[in-house]
mmCIF file of C-alpha atoms in Angstrom:
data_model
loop_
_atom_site.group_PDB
_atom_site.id
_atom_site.type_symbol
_atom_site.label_atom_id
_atom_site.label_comp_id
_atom_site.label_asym_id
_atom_site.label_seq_id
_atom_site.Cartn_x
_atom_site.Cartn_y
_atom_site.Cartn_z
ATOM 1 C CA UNK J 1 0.997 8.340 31.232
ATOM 2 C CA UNK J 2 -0.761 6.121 28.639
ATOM 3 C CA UNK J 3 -2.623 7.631 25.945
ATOM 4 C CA UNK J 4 -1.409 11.470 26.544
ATOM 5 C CA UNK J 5 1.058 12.808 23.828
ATOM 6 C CA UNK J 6 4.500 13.382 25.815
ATOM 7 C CA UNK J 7 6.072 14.573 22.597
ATOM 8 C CA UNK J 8 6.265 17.383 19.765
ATOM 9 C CA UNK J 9 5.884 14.744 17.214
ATOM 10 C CA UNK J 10 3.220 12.653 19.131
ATOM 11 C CA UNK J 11 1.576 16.042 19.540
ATOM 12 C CA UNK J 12 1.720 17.077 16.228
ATOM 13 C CA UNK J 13 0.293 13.428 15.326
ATOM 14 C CA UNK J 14 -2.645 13.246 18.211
ATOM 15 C CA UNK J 15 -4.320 16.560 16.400
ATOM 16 C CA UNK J 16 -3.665 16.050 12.877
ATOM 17 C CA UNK J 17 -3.920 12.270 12.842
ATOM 18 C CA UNK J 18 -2.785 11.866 9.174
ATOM 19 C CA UNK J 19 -0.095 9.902 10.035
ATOM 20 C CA UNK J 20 0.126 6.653 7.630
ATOM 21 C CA UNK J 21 0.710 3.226 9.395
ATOM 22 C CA UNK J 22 2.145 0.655 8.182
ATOM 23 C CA UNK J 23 1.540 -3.057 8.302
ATOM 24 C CA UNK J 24 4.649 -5.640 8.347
ATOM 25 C CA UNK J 25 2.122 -8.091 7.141
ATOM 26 C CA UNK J 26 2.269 -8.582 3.023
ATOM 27 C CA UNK J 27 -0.715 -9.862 1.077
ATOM 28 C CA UNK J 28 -0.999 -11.028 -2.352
ATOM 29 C CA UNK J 29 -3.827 -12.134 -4.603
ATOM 30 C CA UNK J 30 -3.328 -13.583 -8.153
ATOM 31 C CA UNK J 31 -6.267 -13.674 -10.776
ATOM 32 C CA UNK J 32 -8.644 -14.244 -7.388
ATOM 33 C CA UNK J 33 -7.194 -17.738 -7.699
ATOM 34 C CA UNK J 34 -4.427 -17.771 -5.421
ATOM 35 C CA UNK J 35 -4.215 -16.020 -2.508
ATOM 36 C CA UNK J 36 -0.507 -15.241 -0.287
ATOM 37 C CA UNK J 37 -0.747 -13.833 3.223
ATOM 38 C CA UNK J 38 1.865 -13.671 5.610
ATOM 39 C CA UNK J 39 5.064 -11.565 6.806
ATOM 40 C CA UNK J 40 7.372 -12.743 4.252
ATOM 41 C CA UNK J 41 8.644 -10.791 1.593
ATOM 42 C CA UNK J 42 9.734 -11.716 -1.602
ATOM 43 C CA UNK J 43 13.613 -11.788 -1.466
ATOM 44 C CA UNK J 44 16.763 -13.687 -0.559
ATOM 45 C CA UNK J 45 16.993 -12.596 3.154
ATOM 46 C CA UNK J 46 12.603 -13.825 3.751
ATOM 47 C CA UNK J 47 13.029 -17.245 1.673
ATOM 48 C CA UNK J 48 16.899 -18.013 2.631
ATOM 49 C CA UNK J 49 14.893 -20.831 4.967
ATOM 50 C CA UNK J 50 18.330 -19.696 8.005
ATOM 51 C CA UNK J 51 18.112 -16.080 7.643
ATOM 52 C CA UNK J 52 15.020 -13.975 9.143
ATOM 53 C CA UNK J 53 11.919 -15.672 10.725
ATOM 54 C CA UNK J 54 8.819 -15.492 8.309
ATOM 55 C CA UNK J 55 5.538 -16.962 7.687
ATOM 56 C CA UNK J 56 3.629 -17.541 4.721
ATOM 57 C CA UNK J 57 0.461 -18.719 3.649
ATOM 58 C CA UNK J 58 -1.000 -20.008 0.525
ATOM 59 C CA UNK J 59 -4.753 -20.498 -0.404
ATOM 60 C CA UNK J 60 -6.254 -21.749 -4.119
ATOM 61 C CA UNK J 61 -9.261 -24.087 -4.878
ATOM 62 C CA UNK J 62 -8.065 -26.347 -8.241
ATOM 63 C CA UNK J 63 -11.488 -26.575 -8.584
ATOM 64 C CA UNK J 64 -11.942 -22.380 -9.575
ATOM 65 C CA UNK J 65 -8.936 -21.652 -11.759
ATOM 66 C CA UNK J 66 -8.564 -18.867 -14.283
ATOM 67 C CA UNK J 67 -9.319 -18.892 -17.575
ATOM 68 C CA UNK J 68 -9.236 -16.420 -20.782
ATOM 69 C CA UNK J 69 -12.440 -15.939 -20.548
ATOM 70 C CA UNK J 70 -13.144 -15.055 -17.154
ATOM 71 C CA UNK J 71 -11.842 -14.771 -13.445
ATOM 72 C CA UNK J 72 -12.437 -17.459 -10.710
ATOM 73 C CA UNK J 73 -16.229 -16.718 -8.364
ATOM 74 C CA UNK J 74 -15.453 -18.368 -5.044
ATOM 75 C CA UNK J 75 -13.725 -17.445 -1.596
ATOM 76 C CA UNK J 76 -10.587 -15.806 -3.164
ATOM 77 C CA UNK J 77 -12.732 -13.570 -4.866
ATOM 78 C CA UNK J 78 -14.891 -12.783 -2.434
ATOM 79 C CA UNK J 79 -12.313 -11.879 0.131
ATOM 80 C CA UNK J 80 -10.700 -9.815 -2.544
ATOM 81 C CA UNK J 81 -13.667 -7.910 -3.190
ATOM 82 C CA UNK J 82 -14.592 -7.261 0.515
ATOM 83 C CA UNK J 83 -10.861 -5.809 1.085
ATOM 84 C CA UNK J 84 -11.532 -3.493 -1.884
ATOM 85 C CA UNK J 85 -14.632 -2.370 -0.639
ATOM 86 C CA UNK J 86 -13.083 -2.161 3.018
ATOM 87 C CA UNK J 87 -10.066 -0.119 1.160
ATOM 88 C CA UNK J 88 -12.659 2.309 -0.962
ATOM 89 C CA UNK J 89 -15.221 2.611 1.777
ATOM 90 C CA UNK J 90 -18.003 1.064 -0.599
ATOM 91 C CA UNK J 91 -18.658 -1.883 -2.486
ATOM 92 C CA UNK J 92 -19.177 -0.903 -6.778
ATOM 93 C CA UNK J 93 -19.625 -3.417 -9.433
ATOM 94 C CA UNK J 94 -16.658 -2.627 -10.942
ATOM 95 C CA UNK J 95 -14.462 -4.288 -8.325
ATOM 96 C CA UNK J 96 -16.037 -7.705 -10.242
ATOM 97 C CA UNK J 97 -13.727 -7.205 -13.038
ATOM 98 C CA UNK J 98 -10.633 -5.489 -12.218
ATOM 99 C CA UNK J 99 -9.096 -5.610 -14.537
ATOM 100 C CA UNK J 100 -11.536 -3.171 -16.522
ATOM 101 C CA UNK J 101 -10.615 0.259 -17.269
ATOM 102 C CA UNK J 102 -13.418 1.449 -15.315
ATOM 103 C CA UNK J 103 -12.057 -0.126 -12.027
ATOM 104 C CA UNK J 104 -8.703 0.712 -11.902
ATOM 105 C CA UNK J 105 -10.130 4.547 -12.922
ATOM 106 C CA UNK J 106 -12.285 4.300 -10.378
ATOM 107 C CA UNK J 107 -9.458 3.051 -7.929
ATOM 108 C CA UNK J 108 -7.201 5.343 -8.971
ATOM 109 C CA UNK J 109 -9.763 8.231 -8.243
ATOM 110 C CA UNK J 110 -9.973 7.031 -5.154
ATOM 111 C CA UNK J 111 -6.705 6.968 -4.061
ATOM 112 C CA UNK J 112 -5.973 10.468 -5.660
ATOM 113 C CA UNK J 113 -8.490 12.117 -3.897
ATOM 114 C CA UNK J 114 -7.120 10.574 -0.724
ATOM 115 C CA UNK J 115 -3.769 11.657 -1.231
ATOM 116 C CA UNK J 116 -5.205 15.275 -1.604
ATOM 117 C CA UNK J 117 -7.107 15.552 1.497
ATOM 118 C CA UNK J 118 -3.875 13.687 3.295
ATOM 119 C CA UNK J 119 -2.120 16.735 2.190
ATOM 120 C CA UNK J 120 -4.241 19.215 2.523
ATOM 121 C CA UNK J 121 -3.521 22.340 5.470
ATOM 122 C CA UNK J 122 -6.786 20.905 7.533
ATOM 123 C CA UNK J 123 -7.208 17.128 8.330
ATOM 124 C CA UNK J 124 -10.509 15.623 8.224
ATOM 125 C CA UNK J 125 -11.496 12.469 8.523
ATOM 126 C CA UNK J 126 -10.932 9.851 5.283
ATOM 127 C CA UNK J 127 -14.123 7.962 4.164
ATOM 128 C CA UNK J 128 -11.793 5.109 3.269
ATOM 129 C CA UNK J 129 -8.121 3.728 3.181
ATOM 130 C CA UNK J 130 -6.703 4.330 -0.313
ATOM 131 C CA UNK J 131 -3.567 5.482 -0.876
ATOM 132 C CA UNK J 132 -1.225 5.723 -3.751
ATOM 133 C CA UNK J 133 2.345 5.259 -2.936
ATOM 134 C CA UNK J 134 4.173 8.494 -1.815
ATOM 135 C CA UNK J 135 6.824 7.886 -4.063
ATOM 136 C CA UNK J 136 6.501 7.173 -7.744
ATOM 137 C CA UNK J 137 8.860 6.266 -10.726
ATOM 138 C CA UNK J 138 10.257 9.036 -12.901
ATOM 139 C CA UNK J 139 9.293 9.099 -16.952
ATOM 140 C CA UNK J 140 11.337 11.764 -17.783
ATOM 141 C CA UNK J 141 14.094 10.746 -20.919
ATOM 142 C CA UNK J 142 17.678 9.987 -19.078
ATOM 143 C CA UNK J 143 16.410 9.381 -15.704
ATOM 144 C CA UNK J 144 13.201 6.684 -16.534
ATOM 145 C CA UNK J 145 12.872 4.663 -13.648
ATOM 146 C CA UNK J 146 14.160 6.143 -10.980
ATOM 147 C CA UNK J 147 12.463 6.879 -7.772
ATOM 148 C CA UNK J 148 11.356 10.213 -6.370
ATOM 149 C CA UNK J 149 8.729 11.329 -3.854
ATOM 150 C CA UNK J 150 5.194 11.485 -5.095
ATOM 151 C CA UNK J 151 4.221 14.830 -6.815
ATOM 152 C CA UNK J 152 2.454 17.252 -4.120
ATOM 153 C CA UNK J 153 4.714 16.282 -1.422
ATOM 154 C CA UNK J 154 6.721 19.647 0.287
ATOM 155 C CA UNK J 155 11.091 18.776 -0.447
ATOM 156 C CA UNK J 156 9.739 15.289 -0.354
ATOM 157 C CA UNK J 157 8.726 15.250 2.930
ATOM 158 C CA UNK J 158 5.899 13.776 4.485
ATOM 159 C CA UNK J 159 3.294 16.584 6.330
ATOM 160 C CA UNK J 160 3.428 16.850 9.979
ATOM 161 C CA UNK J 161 6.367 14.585 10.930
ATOM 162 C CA UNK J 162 8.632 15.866 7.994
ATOM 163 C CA UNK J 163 10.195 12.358 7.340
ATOM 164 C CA UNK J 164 11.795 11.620 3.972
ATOM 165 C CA UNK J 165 9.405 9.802 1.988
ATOM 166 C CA UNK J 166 12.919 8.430 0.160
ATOM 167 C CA UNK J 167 14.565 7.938 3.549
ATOM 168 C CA UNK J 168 18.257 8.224 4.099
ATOM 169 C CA UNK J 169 21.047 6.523 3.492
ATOM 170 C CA UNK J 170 23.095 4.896 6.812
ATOM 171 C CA UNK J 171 26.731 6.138 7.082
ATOM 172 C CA UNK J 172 27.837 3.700 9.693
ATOM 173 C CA UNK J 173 26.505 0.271 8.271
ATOM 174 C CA UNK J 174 27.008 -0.471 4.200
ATOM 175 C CA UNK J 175 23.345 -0.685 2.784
ATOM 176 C CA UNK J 176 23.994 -4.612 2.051
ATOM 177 C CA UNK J 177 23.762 -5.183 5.990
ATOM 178 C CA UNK J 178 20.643 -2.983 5.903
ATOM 179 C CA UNK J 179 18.093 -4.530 3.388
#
């Protein structure tokens, strides 16, 4: 039956709805002067040309390049800022000039605040889409760099479904066939 959780973990998922989805689709914007949408990523098996089907797209207008003294003011930047305000659930000045402290405390903020109430015992609906990563890189002398789940998390699992925010390693296929 469509639409009726069959499941314990489609259960689970229906009532708490915290559940984090993600896109295949990749994105990038540069300076708002050059914009990158498609599926492909940036490595040997997405570019190869023979390997795994991918698209990519590339916008710029030669006419609105950066400079050092400011950013671009055409399309490009005006998509950019309506995803930000799309991503933060309101449009603020600061998204103008992101690369301002202000912004990226702002955004930060944002996505902190997010993360709390994604892990918090009740869900409730998000005003907005901003998430930090669930994993982040260690600082810590002898081990800088490496990767571990994102502070908060229970054993590194994500709420609800339990998943390994790291994942796990496949014992039947080396990882080279698997990346």
């Amino acid at each position: 039956r469509l639409g009726i959780p069959s499941s314990k973990d489609e259960r689970i998922l229906a009532i708490t709805r915290r559940h984090p989805v993600y896109v295949h689709s990749k994105m990038m914007i540069v300076d708002d002067e050059v914009a990158r949408i498609g599926s492909a990523n940036i490595n040997q098996r997405s570019l190869d040309g023979c390997r795994d089907s991918e698209i990519m797209t590339t916008y710029w207008h030669e006419d609105y390049l950066a400079t050092d003294e400011s950013i671009p003011h055409h399309d490009i930047h005006g998509y950019r800022l309506h995803i930000w305000a799309s991503l933060a659930g309101f449009m603020d000045n600061s998204f103008r000039k992101p690369n301002d402290r202000e912004c990226v405390k702002l955004m930060n903020s944002i996505a902190q605040r997010n993360w709390e109430i994604y892990l918090a015992e009740e869900s409730v609906d998000m005003t907005s889409h901003l998430l930090p990563s669930p994993f982040e890189f260690m600082v810590e002398a002898g081990k800088e760099g490496e990767l571990r789940p994102r502070r908060g998390l229970y054993k590194g699992r994500f709420p609800d479904t339990h998943g390994s925010v790291l994942g796990a390693r496949w014992k039947i296929l080396p990882e080279i066939l698997t990346t």
